[in-house]
Short mmCIF file of C-alpha atoms in Angstrom, two decimals:
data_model
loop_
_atom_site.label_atom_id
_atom_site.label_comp_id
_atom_site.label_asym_id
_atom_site.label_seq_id
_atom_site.Cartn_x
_atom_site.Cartn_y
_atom_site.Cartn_z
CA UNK A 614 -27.21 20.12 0.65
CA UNK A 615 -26.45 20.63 -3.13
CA UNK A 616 -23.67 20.25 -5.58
CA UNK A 617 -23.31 24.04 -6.21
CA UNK A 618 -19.49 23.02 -5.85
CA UNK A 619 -19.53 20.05 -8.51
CA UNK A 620 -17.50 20.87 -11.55
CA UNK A 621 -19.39 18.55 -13.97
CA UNK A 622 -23.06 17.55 -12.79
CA UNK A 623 -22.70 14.07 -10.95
CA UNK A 624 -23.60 11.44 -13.28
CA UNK A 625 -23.90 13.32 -15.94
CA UNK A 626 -21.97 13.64 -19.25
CA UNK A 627 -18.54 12.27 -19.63
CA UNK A 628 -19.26 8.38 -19.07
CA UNK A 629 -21.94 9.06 -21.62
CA UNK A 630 -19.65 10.41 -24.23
CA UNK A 631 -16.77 8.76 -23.30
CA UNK A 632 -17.92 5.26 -22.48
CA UNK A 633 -17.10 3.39 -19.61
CA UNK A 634 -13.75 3.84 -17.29
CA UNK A 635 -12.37 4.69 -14.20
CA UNK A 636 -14.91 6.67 -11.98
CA UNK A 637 -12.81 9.77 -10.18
CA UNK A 638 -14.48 12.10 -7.44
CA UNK A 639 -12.29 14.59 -6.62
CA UNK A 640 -12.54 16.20 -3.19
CA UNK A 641 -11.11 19.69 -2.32
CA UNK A 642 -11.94 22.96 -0.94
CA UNK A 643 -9.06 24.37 -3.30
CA UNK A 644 -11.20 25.96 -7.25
CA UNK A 645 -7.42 25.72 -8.56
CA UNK A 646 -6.84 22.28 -7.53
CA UNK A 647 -10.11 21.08 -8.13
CA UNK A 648 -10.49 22.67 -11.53
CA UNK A 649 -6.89 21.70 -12.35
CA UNK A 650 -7.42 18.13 -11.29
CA UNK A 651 -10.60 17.97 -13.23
CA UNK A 652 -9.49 18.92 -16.27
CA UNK A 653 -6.75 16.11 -16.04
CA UNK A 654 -9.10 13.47 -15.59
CA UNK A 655 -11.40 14.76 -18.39
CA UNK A 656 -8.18 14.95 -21.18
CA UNK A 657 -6.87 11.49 -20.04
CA UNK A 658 -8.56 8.25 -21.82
CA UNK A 659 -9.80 6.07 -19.34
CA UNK A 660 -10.85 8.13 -16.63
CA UNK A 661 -14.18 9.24 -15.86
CA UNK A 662 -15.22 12.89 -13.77
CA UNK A 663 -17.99 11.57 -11.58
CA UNK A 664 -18.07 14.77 -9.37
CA UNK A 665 -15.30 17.68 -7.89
CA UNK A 666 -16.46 18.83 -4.57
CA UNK A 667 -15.56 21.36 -2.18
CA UNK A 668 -16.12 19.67 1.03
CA UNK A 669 -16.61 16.30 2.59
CA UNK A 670 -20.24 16.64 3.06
CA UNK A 671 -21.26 16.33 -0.42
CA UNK A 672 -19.11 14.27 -0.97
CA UNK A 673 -20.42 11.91 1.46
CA UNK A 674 -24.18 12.94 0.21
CA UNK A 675 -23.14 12.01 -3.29
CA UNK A 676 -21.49 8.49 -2.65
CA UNK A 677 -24.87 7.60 -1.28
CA UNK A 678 -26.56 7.42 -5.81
CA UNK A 679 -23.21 7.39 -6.87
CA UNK A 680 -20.38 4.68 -8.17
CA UNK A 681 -16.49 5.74 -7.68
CA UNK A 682 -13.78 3.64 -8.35
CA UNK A 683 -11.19 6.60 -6.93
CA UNK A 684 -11.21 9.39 -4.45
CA UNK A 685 -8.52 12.18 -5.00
CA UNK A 686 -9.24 13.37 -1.02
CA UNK A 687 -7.63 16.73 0.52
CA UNK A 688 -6.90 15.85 4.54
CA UNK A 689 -7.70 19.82 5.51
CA UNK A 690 -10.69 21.19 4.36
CA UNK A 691 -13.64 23.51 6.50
CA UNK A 692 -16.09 21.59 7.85
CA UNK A 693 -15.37 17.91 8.59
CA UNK A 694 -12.21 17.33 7.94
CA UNK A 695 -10.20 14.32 5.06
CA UNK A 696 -9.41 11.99 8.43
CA UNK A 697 -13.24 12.12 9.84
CA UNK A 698 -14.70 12.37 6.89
CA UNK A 699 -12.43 9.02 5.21
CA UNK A 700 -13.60 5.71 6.94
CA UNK A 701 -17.12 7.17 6.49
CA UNK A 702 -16.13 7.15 2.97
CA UNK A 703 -14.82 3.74 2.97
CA UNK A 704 -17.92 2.46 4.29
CA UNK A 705 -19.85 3.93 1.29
CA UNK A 706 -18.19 3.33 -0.98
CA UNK A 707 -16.46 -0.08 -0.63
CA UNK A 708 -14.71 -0.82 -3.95
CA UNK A 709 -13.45 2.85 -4.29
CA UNK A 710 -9.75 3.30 -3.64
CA UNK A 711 -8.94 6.40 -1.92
CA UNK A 712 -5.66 8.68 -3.03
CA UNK A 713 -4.76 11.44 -0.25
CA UNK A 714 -3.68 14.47 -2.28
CA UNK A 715 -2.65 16.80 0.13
CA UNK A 716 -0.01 19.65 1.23
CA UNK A 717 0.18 17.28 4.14
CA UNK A 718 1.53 14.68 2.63
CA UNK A 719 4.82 16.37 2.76
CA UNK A 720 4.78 18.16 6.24
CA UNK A 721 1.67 16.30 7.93
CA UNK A 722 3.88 13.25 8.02
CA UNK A 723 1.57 11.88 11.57
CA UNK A 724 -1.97 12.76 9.79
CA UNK A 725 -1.05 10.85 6.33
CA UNK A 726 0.18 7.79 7.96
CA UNK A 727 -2.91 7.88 9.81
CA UNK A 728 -4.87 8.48 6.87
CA UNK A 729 -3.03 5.42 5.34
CA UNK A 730 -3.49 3.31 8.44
CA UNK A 731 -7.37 3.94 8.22
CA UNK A 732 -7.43 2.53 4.92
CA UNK A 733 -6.22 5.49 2.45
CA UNK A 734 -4.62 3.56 -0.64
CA UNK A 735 -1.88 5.58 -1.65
CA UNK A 736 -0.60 9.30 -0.87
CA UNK A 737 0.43 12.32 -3.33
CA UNK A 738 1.67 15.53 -2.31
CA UNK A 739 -0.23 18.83 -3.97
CA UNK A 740 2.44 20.58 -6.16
CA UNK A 741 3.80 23.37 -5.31
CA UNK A 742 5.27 24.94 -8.51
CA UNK A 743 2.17 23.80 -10.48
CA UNK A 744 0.72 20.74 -12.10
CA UNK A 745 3.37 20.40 -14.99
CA UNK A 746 3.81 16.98 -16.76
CA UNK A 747 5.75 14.78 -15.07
CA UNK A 748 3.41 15.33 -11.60
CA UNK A 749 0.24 14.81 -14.16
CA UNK A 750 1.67 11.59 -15.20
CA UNK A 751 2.34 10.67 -11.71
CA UNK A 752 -1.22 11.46 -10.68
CA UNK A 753 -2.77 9.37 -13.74
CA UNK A 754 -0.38 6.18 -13.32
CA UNK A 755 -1.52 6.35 -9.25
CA UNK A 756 -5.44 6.81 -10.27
CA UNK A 757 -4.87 3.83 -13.25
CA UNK A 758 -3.26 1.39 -10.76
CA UNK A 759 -5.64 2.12 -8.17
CA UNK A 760 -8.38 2.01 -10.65
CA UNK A 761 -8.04 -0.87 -12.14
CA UNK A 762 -10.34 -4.27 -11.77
CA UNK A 763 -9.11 -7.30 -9.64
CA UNK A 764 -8.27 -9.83 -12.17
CA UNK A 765 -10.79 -12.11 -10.74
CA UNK A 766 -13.32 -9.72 -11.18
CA UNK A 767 -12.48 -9.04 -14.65
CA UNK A 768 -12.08 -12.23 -15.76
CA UNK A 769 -15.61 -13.49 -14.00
CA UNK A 770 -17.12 -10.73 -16.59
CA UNK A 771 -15.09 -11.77 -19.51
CA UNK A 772 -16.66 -14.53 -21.74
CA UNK A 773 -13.24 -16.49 -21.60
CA UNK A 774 -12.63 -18.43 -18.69
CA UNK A 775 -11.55 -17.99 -15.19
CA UNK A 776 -8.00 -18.16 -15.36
CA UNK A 777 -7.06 -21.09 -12.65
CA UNK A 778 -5.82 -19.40 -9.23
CA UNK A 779 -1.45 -19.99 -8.88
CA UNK A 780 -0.18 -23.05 -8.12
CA UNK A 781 1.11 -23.33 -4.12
CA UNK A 782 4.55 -23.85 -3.08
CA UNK A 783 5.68 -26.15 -0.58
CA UNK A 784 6.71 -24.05 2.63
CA UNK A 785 9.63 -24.90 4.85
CA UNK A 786 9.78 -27.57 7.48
CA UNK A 787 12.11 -25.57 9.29
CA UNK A 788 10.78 -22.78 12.02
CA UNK A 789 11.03 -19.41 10.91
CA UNK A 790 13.96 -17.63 13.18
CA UNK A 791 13.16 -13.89 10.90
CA UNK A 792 10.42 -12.43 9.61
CA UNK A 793 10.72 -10.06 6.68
CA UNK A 794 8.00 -8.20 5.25
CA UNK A 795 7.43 -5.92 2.13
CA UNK A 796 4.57 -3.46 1.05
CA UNK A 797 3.53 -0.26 -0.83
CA UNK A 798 0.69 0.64 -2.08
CA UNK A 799 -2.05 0.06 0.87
CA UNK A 800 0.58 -0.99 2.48
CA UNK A 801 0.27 0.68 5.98
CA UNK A 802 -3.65 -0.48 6.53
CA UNK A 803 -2.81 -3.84 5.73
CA UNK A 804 0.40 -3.84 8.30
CA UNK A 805 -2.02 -3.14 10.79
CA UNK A 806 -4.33 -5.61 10.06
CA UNK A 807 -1.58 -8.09 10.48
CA UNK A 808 0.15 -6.74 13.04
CA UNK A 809 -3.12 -6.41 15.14
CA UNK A 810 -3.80 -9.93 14.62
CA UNK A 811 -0.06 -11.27 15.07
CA UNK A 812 0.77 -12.70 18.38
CA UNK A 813 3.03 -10.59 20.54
CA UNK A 814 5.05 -13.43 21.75
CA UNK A 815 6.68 -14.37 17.78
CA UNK A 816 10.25 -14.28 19.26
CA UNK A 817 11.37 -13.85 15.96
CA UNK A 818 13.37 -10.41 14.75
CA UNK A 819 10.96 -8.47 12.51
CA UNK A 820 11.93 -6.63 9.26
CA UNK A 821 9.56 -4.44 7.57
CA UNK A 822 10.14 -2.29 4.12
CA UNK A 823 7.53 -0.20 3.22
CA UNK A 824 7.63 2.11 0.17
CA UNK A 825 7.62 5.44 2.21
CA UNK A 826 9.75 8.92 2.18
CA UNK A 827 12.13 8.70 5.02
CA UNK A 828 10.04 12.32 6.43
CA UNK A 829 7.08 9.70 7.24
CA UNK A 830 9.38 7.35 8.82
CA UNK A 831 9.03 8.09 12.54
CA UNK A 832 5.29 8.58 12.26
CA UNK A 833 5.29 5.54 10.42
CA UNK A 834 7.53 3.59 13.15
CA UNK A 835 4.97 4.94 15.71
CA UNK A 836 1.98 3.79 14.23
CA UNK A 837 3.79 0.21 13.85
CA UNK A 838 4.45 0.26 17.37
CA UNK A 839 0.93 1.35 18.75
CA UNK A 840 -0.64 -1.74 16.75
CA UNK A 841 1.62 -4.34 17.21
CA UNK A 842 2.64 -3.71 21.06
CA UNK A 843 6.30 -4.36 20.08
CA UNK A 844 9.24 -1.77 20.05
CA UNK A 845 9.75 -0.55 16.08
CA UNK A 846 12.96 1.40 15.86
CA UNK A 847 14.85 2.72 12.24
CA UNK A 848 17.39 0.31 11.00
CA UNK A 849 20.74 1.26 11.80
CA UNK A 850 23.93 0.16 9.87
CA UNK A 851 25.59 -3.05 12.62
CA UNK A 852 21.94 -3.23 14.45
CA UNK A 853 22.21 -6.82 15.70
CA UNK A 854 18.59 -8.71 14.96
CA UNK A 855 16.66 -9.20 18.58
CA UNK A 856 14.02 -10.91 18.66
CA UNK A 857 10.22 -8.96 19.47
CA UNK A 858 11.35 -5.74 17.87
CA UNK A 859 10.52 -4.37 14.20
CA UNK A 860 13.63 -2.91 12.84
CA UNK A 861 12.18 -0.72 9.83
CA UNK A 862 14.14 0.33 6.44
CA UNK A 863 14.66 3.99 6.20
CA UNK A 864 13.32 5.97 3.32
CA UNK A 865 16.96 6.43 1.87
CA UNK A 866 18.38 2.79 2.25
CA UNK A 867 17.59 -0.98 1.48
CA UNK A 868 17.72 -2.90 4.72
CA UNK A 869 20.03 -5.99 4.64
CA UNK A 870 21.32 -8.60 7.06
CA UNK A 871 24.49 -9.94 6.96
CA UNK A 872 26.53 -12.67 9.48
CA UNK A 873 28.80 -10.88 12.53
CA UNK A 874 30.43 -13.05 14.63
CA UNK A 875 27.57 -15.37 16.10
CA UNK A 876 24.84 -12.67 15.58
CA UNK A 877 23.20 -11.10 12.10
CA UNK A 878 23.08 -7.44 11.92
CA UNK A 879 21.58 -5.33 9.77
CA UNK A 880 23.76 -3.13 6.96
CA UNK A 881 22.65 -0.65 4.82
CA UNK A 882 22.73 -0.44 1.01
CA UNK A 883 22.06 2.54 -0.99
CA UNK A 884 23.14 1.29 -4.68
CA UNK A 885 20.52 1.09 -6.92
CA UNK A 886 17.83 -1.93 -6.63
CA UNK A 887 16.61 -4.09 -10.29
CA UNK A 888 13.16 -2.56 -8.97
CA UNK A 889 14.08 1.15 -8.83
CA UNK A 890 12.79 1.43 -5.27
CA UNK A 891 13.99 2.81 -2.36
CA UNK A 892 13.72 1.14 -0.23
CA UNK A 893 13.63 -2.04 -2.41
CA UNK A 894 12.25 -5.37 -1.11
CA UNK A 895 14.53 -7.74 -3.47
CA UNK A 896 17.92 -6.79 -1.09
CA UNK A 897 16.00 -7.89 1.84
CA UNK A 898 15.07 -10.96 0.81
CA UNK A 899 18.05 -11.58 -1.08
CA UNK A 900 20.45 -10.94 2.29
CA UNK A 901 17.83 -13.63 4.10
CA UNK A 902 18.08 -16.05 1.82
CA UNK A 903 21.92 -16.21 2.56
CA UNK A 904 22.15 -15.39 6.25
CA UNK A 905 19.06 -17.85 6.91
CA UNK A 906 17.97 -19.93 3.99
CA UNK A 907 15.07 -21.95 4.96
CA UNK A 908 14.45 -20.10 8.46
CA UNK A 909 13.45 -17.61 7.04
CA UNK A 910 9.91 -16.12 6.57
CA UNK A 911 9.28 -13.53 3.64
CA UNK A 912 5.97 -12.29 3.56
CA UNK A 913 4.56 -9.28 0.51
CA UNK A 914 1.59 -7.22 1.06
CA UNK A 915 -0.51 -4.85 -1.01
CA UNK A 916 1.63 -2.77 -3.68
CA UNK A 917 2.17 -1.49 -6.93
CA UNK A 918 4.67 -3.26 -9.30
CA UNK A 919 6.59 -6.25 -8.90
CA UNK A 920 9.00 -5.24 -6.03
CA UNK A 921 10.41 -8.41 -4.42
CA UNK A 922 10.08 -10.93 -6.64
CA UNK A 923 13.52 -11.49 -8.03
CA UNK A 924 14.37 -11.29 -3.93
CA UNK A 925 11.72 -13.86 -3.31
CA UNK A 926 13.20 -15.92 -6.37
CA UNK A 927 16.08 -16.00 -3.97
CA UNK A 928 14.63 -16.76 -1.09
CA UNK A 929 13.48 -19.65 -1.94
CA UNK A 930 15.76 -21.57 -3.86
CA UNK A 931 17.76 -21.54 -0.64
CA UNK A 932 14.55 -22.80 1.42
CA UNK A 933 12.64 -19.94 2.30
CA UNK A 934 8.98 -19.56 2.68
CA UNK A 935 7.04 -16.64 0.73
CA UNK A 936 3.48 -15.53 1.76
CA UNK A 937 1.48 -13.20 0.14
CA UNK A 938 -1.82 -10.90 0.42
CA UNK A 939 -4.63 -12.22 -1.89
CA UNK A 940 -6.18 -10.05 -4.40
CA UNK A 941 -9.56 -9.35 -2.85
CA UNK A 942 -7.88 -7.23 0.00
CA UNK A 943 -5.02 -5.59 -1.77
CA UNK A 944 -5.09 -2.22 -2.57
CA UNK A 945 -3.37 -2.83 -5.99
CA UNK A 946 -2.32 -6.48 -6.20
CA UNK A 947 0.91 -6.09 -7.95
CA UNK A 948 3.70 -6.91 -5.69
CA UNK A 949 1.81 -9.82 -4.02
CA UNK A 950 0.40 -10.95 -7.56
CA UNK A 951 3.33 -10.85 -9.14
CA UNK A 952 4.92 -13.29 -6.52
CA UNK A 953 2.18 -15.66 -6.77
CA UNK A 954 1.93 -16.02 -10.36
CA UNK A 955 5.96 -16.91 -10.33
CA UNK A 956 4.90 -20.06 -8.63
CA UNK A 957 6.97 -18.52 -5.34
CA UNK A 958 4.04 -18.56 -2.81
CA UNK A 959 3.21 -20.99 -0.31
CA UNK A 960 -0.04 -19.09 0.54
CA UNK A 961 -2.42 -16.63 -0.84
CA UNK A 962 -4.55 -14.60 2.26
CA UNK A 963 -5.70 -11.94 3.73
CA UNK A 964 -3.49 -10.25 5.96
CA UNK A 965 -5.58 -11.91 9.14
CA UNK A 966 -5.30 -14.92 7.57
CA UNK A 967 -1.61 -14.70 7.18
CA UNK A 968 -0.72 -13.62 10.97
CA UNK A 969 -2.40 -17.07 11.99
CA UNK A 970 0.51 -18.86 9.53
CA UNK A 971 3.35 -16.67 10.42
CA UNK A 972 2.79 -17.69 14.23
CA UNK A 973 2.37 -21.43 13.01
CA UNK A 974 5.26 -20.90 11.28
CA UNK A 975 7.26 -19.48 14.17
CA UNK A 976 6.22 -22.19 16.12
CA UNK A 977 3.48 -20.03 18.81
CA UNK A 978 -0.15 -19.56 18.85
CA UNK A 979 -2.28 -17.24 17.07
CA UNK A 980 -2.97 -14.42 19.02
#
């Protein structure tokens, strides 16, 4: 099997001429798209055109000699399809984040979230009333973040040296009676890594916002439910807190808890977050660190920007406990990061790592 498909000879040229950068394979069984996304990546300093394929089979072929740092991957394509063809891809290419560029991503809400939940970093729908500047700069600021080296990494091939890893909060001695959790980019795969490992028996009411369009939000909820074994339902304005069931933020709305009587219940806000996100992270963890102070369990995943942190800032001056993902296993380790650097983290892990704490910290065993 050849590369009669490649636009740009794998390898060849552009890292060459251009010097060193962010290695793209595009993979597509659209000429428009893939001619149209390669000549983005070639105009756009710091980004590298390893290879534009027609099909997942040389793709696959190629990532055997060949060293990505980001696949732009089409979910429907002849042959074997984006969602066979991507944990293949995964496994060959280990570092390389993948981006799911698809129509899909708008109307295949069930096969993106999978896509995501097998590991897919981030998701982009194709245009549909062409590739004009402001989706171009969306498309380059998701292939930069994704892109870009682990700060460990970097700094271990730097000749200054290592910068020292965050200093550790203190957590709470209280028992967590909520847990609240935040992610984005990478967000869903690393969900259900924790929520596979989590015990089913927390006890605890669950919150979860996750950067997401509220058309992905049922498939979303679904997958939730199939890994974790626990009832995940879309948060509804006076929904009292139970414990065992993930009450998820809608795509339009932050989700908040505030006091009712003897019960907390969940309330809606759609004004604008410090972030820009919706849904934002910060309201959560702000409305926790009022209802329940140092009960209360915050914990940030994989994501791009710093989402959360002026909520976590919050959360624990009134006695709340923040974990976050580590580096190694984020997709893009800015949300997380950006919480650990503030000093606000009581513990830095992989998202198996942090299901064993959260049930410490909820007082049951690991699962």
């Amino acid at each position: 099997m050849g590369f009669a498909t490649t636009l740009g000879r794998p390898g060849s040229g552009p890292e060459s001429e251009r010097g060193h950068g962010i290695r793209v394979l595009v993979v597509d069984d659209s000429l428009i798209v893939r001619s149209a996304f390669s000549r983005l990546i070639e105009q756009e300093e710091g980004l590298v055109l390893t290879a534009a394929v027609s099909n997942a089979e040389d793709a696959l072929q190629l990532l055997v000699t060949e060293r990505v740092n980001v696949i732009l991957l089409d979910l429907e394509m002849p042959g074997m399809g984006g969602l066979d063809a991507l944990p293949k891809m995964i496994q060959r290419a280990r570092e390389a984040k993948i981006l799911v560029v698809s129509s899909h991503a708008k109307d295949g809400a069930e096969a993106t979230v999978e896509a995501l939940s097998l590991g897919a970093a981030d998701t982009l729908q194709k245009p549909t009333g062409g590739f004009d500047q402001a989706y171009r700069e969306i498309l380059v600021g998701k292939i930069h973040a994704l892109g870009r080296k682990p700060l460990r990494r970097a700094a271990k091939s730097a000749t200054t040296p290592e910068t020292p890893p965050p200093a550790l909060r203190p957590a709470s001695r209280q028992r967590a009676r909520v847990l609240a959790i935040g992610a984005s980019t990478g967000g869903i795969h690393a969900l259900g890594q924790l929520f596979g490992t989590l015990p089913r028996n927390l006890g605890i009411p669950i919150l979860v916002t996750q950067h997401l369009p509220q058309s992905f939000n049922e498939a979303f909820r679904n997958q939730l439910q199939d890994v974790s074994g626990l009832p995940a339902v879309a948060a509804e304005d006076g929904q009292v807190l139970l414990p065992g069931r993930i009450a998820v933020a809608p795509g339009d709305a932050h989700l908040t808890v505030v006091p009712s009587h003897s019960e907390h219940v969940i309330k809606l806000d759609r004004r604008p977050a410090p972030s820009g996100c919706m849904p934002s992270v910060d309201p959560m963890f702000a409305s926790l660190a009022m209802t329940h102070g140092a009960s209360a369990l915050g914990v940030v995943l994989t994501g791009m920007g710093r989402d959360g942190t002026e909520g976590a800032m919050e959360l624990a001056e009134a006695g709340g406990t923040l974990l976050v993902q580590n580096e190694a296993s984020s997709a893009v380790w800015g949300m997380p990061g950006s919480i650990a650097r503030a000093g606000l983290a009581s513990a830095i892990l992989h998202p198996f790592d942090l299901a064993a704490r959260i049930a410490s910290a909820a007082g049951v065993g690991s699962a």
